[in-house]
Coordinates of C-alpha atoms in Angstrom, one line a residue:
M1 CA -0.8 6.9 -1.9
K2 CA 2.7 8.0 -3.1
K3 CA 3.9 7.8 0.6
Y4 CA 3.6 3.9 0.3
I5 CA 5.0 3.3 -3.2
G6 CA 8.3 2.2 -1.7
T7 CA 6.5 -0.2 0.7
L8 CA 4.5 -1.7 -2.1
K9 CA 7.7 -2.2 -4.1
R10 CA 9.0 -4.4 -1.3
T11 CA 5.9 -6.6 -1.3
Q12 CA 5.8 -10.0 -2.9
L13 CA 2.9 -8.9 -5.2
F14 CA 5.0 -6.1 -6.7
S15 CA 8.4 -7.9 -6.6
G16 CA 10.5 -6.8 -9.7
V17 CA 8.3 -3.9 -10.5
S18 CA 9.8 -0.4 -10.3
E19 CA 8.3 2.4 -8.3
D20 CA 7.4 4.3 -11.5
E21 CA 5.6 1.2 -12.8
I22 CA 3.7 0.7 -9.6
S23 CA 2.6 4.3 -9.7
A24 CA 1.3 3.8 -13.2
M25 CA -0.5 0.6 -12.2
L26 CA -2.5 2.0 -9.2
N27 CA -5.1 3.7 -11.4
C28 CA -5.2 0.6 -13.8
L29 CA -5.9 -1.7 -10.8
Q30 CA -8.4 0.7 -9.3
A31 CA -6.4 0.8 -6.1
K32 CA -8.1 2.2 -3.0
M33 CA -6.3 3.0 0.3
L34 CA -8.1 2.9 3.7
T35 CA -7.0 3.2 7.3
F36 CA -8.5 1.2 10.1
Q37 CA -8.2 2.0 13.8
K38 CA -7.2 -0.5 16.4
G39 CA -10.0 -3.1 16.9
E40 CA -11.9 -2.2 13.7
Y41 CA -13.0 -5.0 11.4
V42 CA -11.4 -5.0 8.0
F43 CA -13.6 -8.0 6.9
K44 CA -16.2 -10.0 8.8
Q45 CA -16.9 -13.7 8.7
G46 CA -19.6 -14.5 6.1
E47 CA -18.7 -11.6 3.7
H48 CA -17.9 -12.1 0.1
I49 CA -14.5 -10.8 -1.0
D50 CA -13.7 -9.5 -4.4
K51 CA -10.6 -7.5 -3.4
I52 CA -7.0 -8.5 -2.7
T53 CA -5.5 -6.4 0.1
V54 CA -1.9 -5.4 0.8
L55 CA -1.0 -4.1 4.3
V56 CA 1.4 -1.2 4.1
E57 CA 1.3 -0.1 7.8
G58 CA 0.2 -1.6 11.0
K59 CA -0.8 -5.2 11.8
L60 CA -3.9 -7.4 11.2
L61 CA -5.2 -10.5 12.9
V62 CA -7.1 -13.2 11.2
Q63 CA -9.3 -14.8 13.8
R64 CA -12.4 -16.8 14.5
D65 CA -14.8 -16.9 17.4
D66 CA -16.9 -20.1 18.0
Y67 CA -20.5 -20.0 19.3
W68 CA -19.4 -19.9 23.0
G69 CA -16.9 -17.1 22.4
N70 CA -13.7 -19.1 22.3
R71 CA -11.2 -17.4 20.0
S72 CA -8.6 -18.9 17.6
I73 CA -6.1 -16.8 15.9
V74 CA -5.6 -18.3 12.4
N75 CA -2.9 -15.9 11.1
V76 CA -1.2 -12.6 11.6
I77 CA -0.7 -10.2 8.6
R78 CA 2.4 -8.1 8.7
V79 CA 3.4 -5.1 6.6
G80 CA 3.9 -6.1 3.0
E81 CA 1.7 -9.2 3.2
M82 CA -1.5 -9.8 1.3
F83 CA -5.0 -11.2 2.3
G84 CA -7.9 -12.2 0.2
E85 CA -6.1 -14.1 -2.5
A86 CA -7.6 -17.4 -1.2
Y87 CA -11.1 -16.1 -2.1
I88 CA -10.6 -14.8 -5.6
A89 CA -12.1 -17.8 -7.4
P90 CA -15.8 -17.4 -8.3
E91 CA -16.9 -20.3 -6.2
S92 CA -14.6 -19.7 -3.2
G93 CA -17.6 -18.9 -0.9
V94 CA -17.8 -16.5 1.9
L95 CA -15.0 -15.5 4.3
L96 CA -14.4 -18.0 7.0
N97 CA -12.8 -15.7 9.5
D98 CA -12.7 -12.1 10.8
V99 CA -9.9 -9.8 9.9
I100 CA -9.3 -7.2 12.6
A101 CA -6.8 -4.3 12.9
E102 CA -4.4 -5.2 15.9
E103 CA -3.2 -1.6 15.7
E104 CA -3.9 1.4 13.4
S105 CA -3.4 -0.1 9.9
T106 CA -3.3 1.2 6.4
I107 CA -4.4 -1.2 3.6
F108 CA -4.5 -1.1 -0.2
F109 CA -7.4 -2.8 -1.8
F110 CA -7.0 -4.0 -5.3
D111 CA -9.8 -5.2 -7.7
V112 CA -9.2 -8.9 -8.5
Q113 CA -10.5 -8.7 -12.0
R114 CA -8.2 -5.8 -12.8
I115 CA -5.3 -7.8 -11.6
L116 CA -6.1 -11.0 -13.5
T117 CA -7.1 -9.2 -16.7
V118 CA -4.0 -7.9 -18.6
C119 CA -4.6 -4.5 -20.0
P120 CA -4.6 -4.0 -23.8
S121 CA -1.0 -2.9 -24.0
A122 CA 0.0 -6.2 -22.3
C123 CA 2.6 -4.3 -20.2
R124 CA 5.4 -6.4 -18.9
F125 CA 4.9 -5.4 -15.2
H126 CA 1.3 -6.4 -15.2
S127 CA 2.1 -9.9 -16.3
M128 CA 4.8 -10.0 -13.6
V129 CA 2.2 -9.0 -10.9
I130 CA 0.0 -12.0 -12.1
Q131 CA 3.1 -14.3 -11.7
N132 CA 3.8 -12.9 -8.3
L133 CA 0.3 -13.5 -7.2
F134 CA 0.6 -17.2 -8.1
F135 CA 3.9 -17.4 -6.1
A136 CA 2.2 -15.7 -3.1
I137 CA -0.7 -18.1 -3.1
S138 CA 1.9 -21.0 -3.1
E139 CA 3.7 -19.3 -0.2
K140 CA 0.5 -18.9 1.8
N141 CA -0.2 -22.6 1.4
R142 CA 3.2 -23.5 2.7
K143 CA 2.5 -21.4 5.8
L144 CA -0.8 -23.1 6.4
V145 CA 1.0 -26.5 6.1
Q146 CA 3.5 -25.2 8.6
K147 CA 0.8 -24.2 11.1
I148 CA -0.8 -27.6 10.8
G149 CA 2.6 -28.9 11.8
Y150 CA 2.4 -26.9 15.1
M151 CA -1.1 -28.1 15.7
S152 CA -0.3 -31.8 15.1
N153 CA 1.9 -31.8 18.2
R154 CA 0.1 -33.4 21.2
T155 CA 1.3 -31.2 24.1
T156 CA 1.5 -27.6 24.9
R157 CA 5.3 -27.8 25.2
T158 CA 5.9 -29.4 21.9
K159 CA 3.5 -26.9 20.2
L160 CA 5.5 -24.0 21.8
L161 CA 8.9 -25.5 20.9
S162 CA 7.8 -26.1 17.3
Y163 CA 6.5 -22.5 16.9
L164 CA 9.6 -20.8 18.6
S165 CA 12.0 -23.0 16.6
E166 CA 10.4 -21.9 13.3
E167 CA 10.4 -18.3 14.4
A168 CA 14.0 -18.5 15.3
K169 CA 14.8 -19.9 11.9
R170 CA 12.6 -17.4 10.0
Q171 CA 14.3 -14.5 11.8
T172 CA 17.7 -16.2 11.6
S173 CA 18.5 -15.5 15.3
N174 CA 18.0 -17.2 18.5
H175 CA 16.8 -14.0 19.9
F176 CA 13.6 -12.7 18.3
T177 CA 10.2 -11.0 18.8
I178 CA 7.0 -12.8 18.1
P179 CA 3.8 -10.8 16.9
F180 CA 1.5 -12.0 19.7
N181 CA 0.9 -11.3 23.3
R182 CA 0.3 -14.2 25.6
Q183 CA -3.4 -14.6 25.0
Q184 CA -2.9 -14.2 21.2
L185 CA -0.2 -16.8 21.3
A186 CA -2.5 -19.2 23.2
D187 CA -5.2 -18.5 20.7
F188 CA -2.8 -19.1 17.8
L189 CA -1.7 -22.5 19.1
C190 CA -5.2 -23.4 20.4
V191 CA -4.0 -24.1 24.0
D192 CA -5.2 -22.8 27.4
R193 CA -3.4 -19.6 28.3
S194 CA -2.7 -20.5 31.9
A195 CA -1.3 -23.9 31.0
M196 CA 0.8 -22.3 28.3
S197 CA 2.2 -19.7 30.7
N198 CA 3.1 -22.4 33.2
E199 CA 4.9 -24.4 30.5
L200 CA 6.8 -21.3 29.4
C201 CA 7.9 -20.8 33.0
K202 CA 9.0 -24.5 33.3
M203 CA 10.9 -24.2 30.1
R204 CA 12.7 -21.1 31.3
D205 CA 13.6 -22.7 34.6
E206 CA 15.0 -25.7 32.8
G207 CA 17.2 -23.4 30.8
L208 CA 15.5 -24.0 27.4
I209 CA 14.4 -20.4 26.8
Q210 CA 14.5 -16.9 28.2
F211 CA 11.7 -14.4 27.6
D212 CA 10.4 -10.9 28.3
K213 CA 6.9 -10.2 27.1
N214 CA 7.0 -11.1 23.4
E215 CA 10.8 -11.3 23.1
F216 CA 12.3 -14.7 23.3
T217 CA 15.8 -16.3 23.3
L218 CA 16.3 -19.9 22.6
M219 CA 19.2 -21.3 24.8

């Protein structure tokens, strides 16, 4: 676990907490560390979750398959990001999506009740973690609203332009890398892959964008 203390310090959950304080908290929070191979399920739709997870290595996809096998990618979880905080309320219900390792991934699991219950010493850094959790939930809601913004566009082109524009702003560069391959991007935006690929080529020919695999440049 010590290998990832520095990574945990850079996460939103442990923002403002020193590495020594994080080390002291791992036992208090009953932290467990597990590694998943590419394609393994971290969680499956229908499960009950009582843990908050923090990804410290790799990449996870939150996705859903319908009855006919059509897949939608709801979110991508990058290093330092959390999952599970939306299900910590007692009446949150079961998990609505699958969480799958897109590549070999290492994850910390934290007991929800241990996070929400301040220890008898009422240590400053534990209270800070609770505050950080609240801010993280607020940020996750903002991202969900942002995705709804992508989906509210009527055409494949406007969905693409909306998503690529936000990524350029998020990465503060007109040249950036997205976390999806072509099929995953189509699943994320809920569009047909062939239609999306044709639209990307049209946008490139019109001088709007340049791309190579998952690297894009907005012109």
